[in-house]
mmCIF file of C-alpha atoms in Angstrom:
data_model
loop_
_atom_site.group_PDB
_atom_site.id
_atom_site.type_symbol
_atom_site.label_atom_id
_atom_site.label_comp_id
_atom_site.label_asym_id
_atom_site.label_seq_id
_atom_site.Cartn_x
_atom_site.Cartn_y
_atom_site.Cartn_z
ATOM 1 C CA MET A 254 66.050 16.485 111.992
ATOM 2 C CA LYS A 255 62.694 17.277 113.605
ATOM 3 C CA ASN A 256 61.524 18.870 110.337
ATOM 4 C CA ILE A 257 62.356 15.678 108.434
ATOM 5 C CA TYR A 258 60.243 13.586 110.818
ATOM 6 C CA GLN A 259 57.385 16.082 110.575
ATOM 7 C CA SER A 260 57.589 16.054 106.777
ATOM 8 C CA ILE A 261 57.601 12.262 106.637
ATOM 9 C CA SER A 262 54.692 12.098 109.093
ATOM 10 C CA LEU A 263 52.727 14.597 107.039
ATOM 11 C CA LEU A 264 53.441 12.674 103.830
ATOM 12 C CA CYS A 265 52.316 9.398 105.416
ATOM 13 C CA LEU A 266 49.142 11.059 106.678
ATOM 14 C CA VAL A 267 48.346 12.441 103.207
ATOM 15 C CA LEU A 268 48.995 9.068 101.555
ATOM 16 C CA PHE A 269 46.917 7.212 104.147
ATOM 17 C CA THR A 270 44.018 9.649 103.744
ATOM 18 C CA ALA A 271 44.162 9.421 99.946
ATOM 19 C CA CYS A 272 44.151 5.624 100.029
ATOM 20 C CA THR A 273 41.262 5.297 102.450
ATOM 21 C CA SER A 274 38.920 7.871 100.932
ATOM 22 C CA GLU A 275 36.010 6.735 98.790
ATOM 23 C CA GLN A 276 36.639 6.587 95.076
ATOM 24 C CA SER A 277 34.571 8.890 92.910
ATOM 25 C CA LEU A 278 32.868 7.706 89.764
ATOM 26 C CA GLN A 279 35.114 9.971 87.706
ATOM 27 C CA GLY A 280 38.157 8.465 89.460
ATOM 28 C CA TYR A 281 36.854 4.988 88.661
ATOM 29 C CA PHE A 282 36.518 5.923 84.985
ATOM 30 C CA VAL A 283 40.076 7.272 84.890
ATOM 31 C CA ALA A 284 41.501 4.270 86.753
ATOM 32 C CA ASN A 285 40.007 1.801 84.265
ATOM 33 C CA THR A 286 40.523 3.483 80.894
ATOM 34 C CA GLU A 287 43.643 1.379 80.238
ATOM 35 C CA ASN A 288 42.195 -1.881 81.613
ATOM 36 C CA PRO A 289 41.787 -4.308 78.671
ATOM 37 C CA ASN A 290 38.475 -5.614 80.082
ATOM 38 C CA PHE A 291 36.927 -2.163 79.675
ATOM 39 C CA ILE A 292 35.856 -0.081 76.719
ATOM 40 C CA SER A 293 35.953 3.636 77.496
ATOM 41 C CA PHE A 294 34.935 6.565 75.326
ATOM 42 C CA GLY A 295 33.235 9.933 75.378
ATOM 43 C CA VAL A 296 30.539 11.213 73.067
ATOM 44 C CA PRO A 297 29.887 14.958 72.669
ATOM 45 C CA ALA A 298 26.251 16.057 72.746
ATOM 46 C CA SER A 299 26.705 17.480 69.246
ATOM 47 C CA ILE A 300 26.889 13.950 67.810
ATOM 48 C CA LEU A 301 23.149 13.581 68.463
ATOM 49 C CA GLU A 302 22.556 16.117 65.663
ATOM 50 C CA LEU A 303 19.693 17.629 67.601
ATOM 51 C CA ASP A 304 20.248 21.069 66.115
ATOM 52 C CA LYS A 305 18.784 19.745 62.830
ATOM 53 C CA ALA A 306 15.546 18.507 64.435
ATOM 54 C CA ALA A 307 12.431 20.655 64.771
ATOM 55 C CA LEU A 308 12.386 21.082 68.540
ATOM 56 C CA SER A 309 9.996 22.822 70.905
ATOM 57 C CA PRO A 310 11.349 25.517 73.250
ATOM 58 C CA ILE A 311 11.279 23.051 76.173
ATOM 59 C CA GLU A 312 13.190 20.443 74.138
ATOM 60 C CA ASN A 313 15.731 23.101 73.143
ATOM 61 C CA GLU A 314 16.185 23.983 76.823
ATOM 62 C CA ALA A 315 16.771 20.322 77.671
ATOM 63 C CA ILE A 316 19.308 19.927 74.839
ATOM 64 C CA SER A 317 21.196 23.106 75.704
ATOM 65 C CA SER A 318 21.915 21.750 79.197
ATOM 66 C CA LEU A 319 23.531 18.561 77.831
ATOM 67 C CA ARG A 320 27.330 18.552 77.319
ATOM 68 C CA LYS A 321 28.542 14.982 76.736
ATOM 69 C CA LEU A 322 28.271 11.293 77.523
ATOM 70 C CA ASP A 323 31.130 9.346 79.112
ATOM 71 C CA ILE A 324 30.833 5.592 78.743
ATOM 72 C CA LEU A 325 32.752 2.827 80.512
ATOM 73 C CA ALA A 326 31.768 -0.748 79.768
ATOM 74 C CA PHE A 327 33.120 -4.067 81.069
ATOM 75 C CA LYS A 328 32.862 -6.987 78.643
ATOM 76 C CA LYS A 329 32.485 -10.224 80.588
ATOM 77 C CA THR A 330 34.204 -13.388 79.403
ATOM 78 C CA ALA A 331 34.796 -16.796 80.977
ATOM 79 C CA ALA A 332 38.373 -15.734 81.730
ATOM 80 C CA ASN A 333 37.457 -12.539 83.633
ATOM 81 C CA ASP A 334 34.427 -13.711 85.621
ATOM 82 C CA ALA A 335 36.054 -12.981 89.005
ATOM 83 C CA GLU A 336 37.195 -9.505 87.912
ATOM 84 C CA TYR A 337 33.682 -8.811 86.582
ATOM 85 C CA ALA A 338 32.204 -9.555 90.009
ATOM 86 C CA LEU A 339 34.837 -7.382 91.725
ATOM 87 C CA GLU A 340 34.424 -4.423 89.355
ATOM 88 C CA LYS A 341 30.629 -4.589 89.511
ATOM 89 C CA THR A 342 30.844 -4.507 93.318
ATOM 90 C CA LYS A 343 33.123 -1.445 93.134
ATOM 91 C CA VAL A 344 30.698 0.455 90.889
ATOM 92 C CA LYS A 345 27.720 -0.418 93.072
ATOM 93 C CA ALA A 346 29.635 0.786 96.147
ATOM 94 C CA ILE A 347 30.388 4.112 94.448
ATOM 95 C CA LEU A 348 26.753 4.528 93.418
ATOM 96 C CA LYS A 349 25.557 3.844 96.991
ATOM 97 C CA ASN A 350 27.092 7.169 97.996
ATOM 98 C CA GLU A 351 24.348 9.369 99.449
ATOM 99 C CA ASP A 352 25.184 12.103 96.916
ATOM 100 C CA PHE A 353 23.575 9.971 94.196
ATOM 101 C CA VAL A 354 19.782 10.246 94.087
ATOM 102 C CA GLU A 355 17.928 7.362 92.486
ATOM 103 C CA LEU A 356 15.518 8.249 89.688
ATOM 104 C CA MET A 357 14.453 4.758 88.649
ATOM 105 C CA LYS A 358 15.282 1.074 88.318
ATOM 106 C CA MET A 359 14.458 -0.930 85.207
ATOM 107 C CA ASN A 360 14.370 -4.570 84.182
ATOM 108 C CA THR A 361 14.752 -4.914 80.438
ATOM 109 C CA PRO A 362 15.275 -7.856 78.083
ATOM 110 C CA TYR A 363 18.940 -6.783 77.995
ATOM 111 C CA GLY A 364 19.466 -6.724 81.772
ATOM 112 C CA LYS A 365 18.922 -4.545 84.815
ATOM 113 C CA ALA A 366 19.541 -0.805 84.917
ATOM 114 C CA THR A 367 19.578 1.919 87.533
ATOM 115 C CA VAL A 368 19.375 5.643 86.812
ATOM 116 C CA LYS A 369 20.740 8.061 89.418
ATOM 117 C CA TYR A 370 21.754 11.710 89.422
ATOM 118 C CA LEU A 371 24.064 14.170 91.154
ATOM 119 C CA GLY A 372 22.985 17.725 91.853
ATOM 120 C CA ASP A 373 19.910 19.500 93.103
ATOM 121 C CA ASP A 374 16.363 18.438 92.288
ATOM 122 C CA ASP A 375 16.000 21.354 89.904
ATOM 123 C CA ALA A 376 19.591 21.558 88.610
ATOM 124 C CA ILE A 377 21.166 18.182 87.823
ATOM 125 C CA ASP A 378 24.829 18.193 86.810
ATOM 126 C CA GLU A 379 25.220 14.484 86.089
ATOM 127 C CA VAL A 380 22.922 11.556 85.345
ATOM 128 C CA VAL A 381 24.410 8.081 85.797
ATOM 129 C CA ILE A 382 23.000 4.992 84.127
ATOM 130 C CA PHE A 383 24.338 1.653 85.358
ATOM 131 C CA GLY A 384 23.279 -1.327 83.280
ATOM 132 C CA ASP A 385 24.201 -4.931 84.022
ATOM 133 C CA ASN A 386 23.779 -8.175 82.117
ATOM 134 C CA LYS A 387 25.099 -11.275 83.934
ATOM 135 C CA GLU A 388 26.234 -12.918 80.694
ATOM 136 C CA LYS A 389 27.574 -9.897 78.775
ATOM 137 C CA GLY A 390 28.952 -7.450 81.366
ATOM 138 C CA PHE A 391 28.043 -3.985 82.556
ATOM 139 C CA ALA A 392 28.141 -0.392 81.410
ATOM 140 C CA VAL A 393 28.221 2.905 83.264
ATOM 141 C CA ILE A 394 27.091 5.964 81.320
ATOM 142 C CA ARG A 395 27.645 9.440 82.715
ATOM 143 C CA VAL A 396 25.395 12.055 81.107
ATOM 144 C CA LEU A 397 27.121 15.345 81.890
ATOM 145 C CA GLY A 398 25.434 18.696 81.654
ATOM 146 C CA ASN A 399 24.863 22.069 83.239
ATOM 147 C CA ASN A 400 21.838 22.505 85.459
ATOM 148 C CA MET A 401 19.789 19.823 83.717
ATOM 149 C CA ASN A 402 16.161 19.853 84.827
ATOM 150 C CA PRO A 403 14.793 16.397 85.753
ATOM 151 C CA ALA A 404 11.393 17.362 84.347
ATOM 152 C CA ASN A 405 13.078 17.970 80.987
ATOM 153 C CA MET A 406 14.676 14.514 80.800
ATOM 154 C CA LEU A 407 11.595 13.128 79.021
ATOM 155 C CA GLN A 408 11.784 16.094 76.647
ATOM 156 C CA LEU A 409 15.401 15.163 75.946
ATOM 157 C CA LEU A 410 14.399 11.623 74.975
ATOM 158 C CA GLN A 411 11.653 12.961 72.716
ATOM 159 C CA ALA A 412 14.135 15.327 71.063
ATOM 160 C CA VAL A 413 16.499 12.434 70.341
ATOM 161 C CA GLN A 414 13.615 10.525 68.762
ATOM 162 C CA LYS A 415 12.804 13.527 66.518
ATOM 163 C CA SER A 416 16.402 13.877 65.371
ATOM 164 C CA ASP A 417 18.091 11.989 62.552
ATOM 165 C CA TYR A 418 20.463 10.369 65.053
ATOM 166 C CA ASP A 419 21.274 6.831 63.907
ATOM 167 C CA GLY A 420 23.503 5.732 66.788
ATOM 168 C CA ALA A 421 26.733 6.885 65.145
ATOM 169 C CA GLY A 422 29.516 7.137 67.700
ATOM 170 C CA LEU A 423 28.043 4.475 69.951
ATOM 171 C CA GLU A 424 29.186 1.470 67.894
ATOM 172 C CA LYS A 425 31.711 0.487 70.577
ATOM 173 C CA LEU A 426 28.953 0.139 73.158
ATOM 174 C CA GLY A 427 26.763 -1.889 70.821
ATOM 175 C CA SER A 428 29.638 -4.228 69.925
ATOM 176 C CA LEU A 429 30.264 -4.916 73.595
ATOM 177 C CA PHE A 430 26.974 -6.705 74.020
ATOM 178 C CA LYS A 431 26.876 -8.557 70.696
ATOM 179 C CA ASP A 432 27.721 -12.247 70.685
#
């Protein structure tokens, strides 16, 4: 009988701990993939067709560290305004975790964006871009890689510009913010 009480106590402790711990960004992605207010998809780095572009050695190094993009976007409507505010608050709370290091904040004609990363200063494993438009919704983009170098991020953007990439595979994200 004592073992039953100990087992139940242990189970309650595990459940309580699991429910009160902070949610990870990956956990947030998984939890919302079936939510009809969200669009969720992944894009492999190979879709950028960067192997066909004439790249410098530094650009090749930047590209070789990139694995994929995971995208989760919330499309705001009049009917889901309250859920939009709640979900946006959840994402911001996750991104306030001290493990995320802020690279930059931007104000664009499309809305506000924040770029953060996880990892060491010289070996980034994940870059997170959070973009928000009060009328359209928000998007969280996880750029996943292996030991990405922050100094090479500009090289990565230049390599994408050199490639023949036409945005294929990102149509879902573009359709989210169209009227």
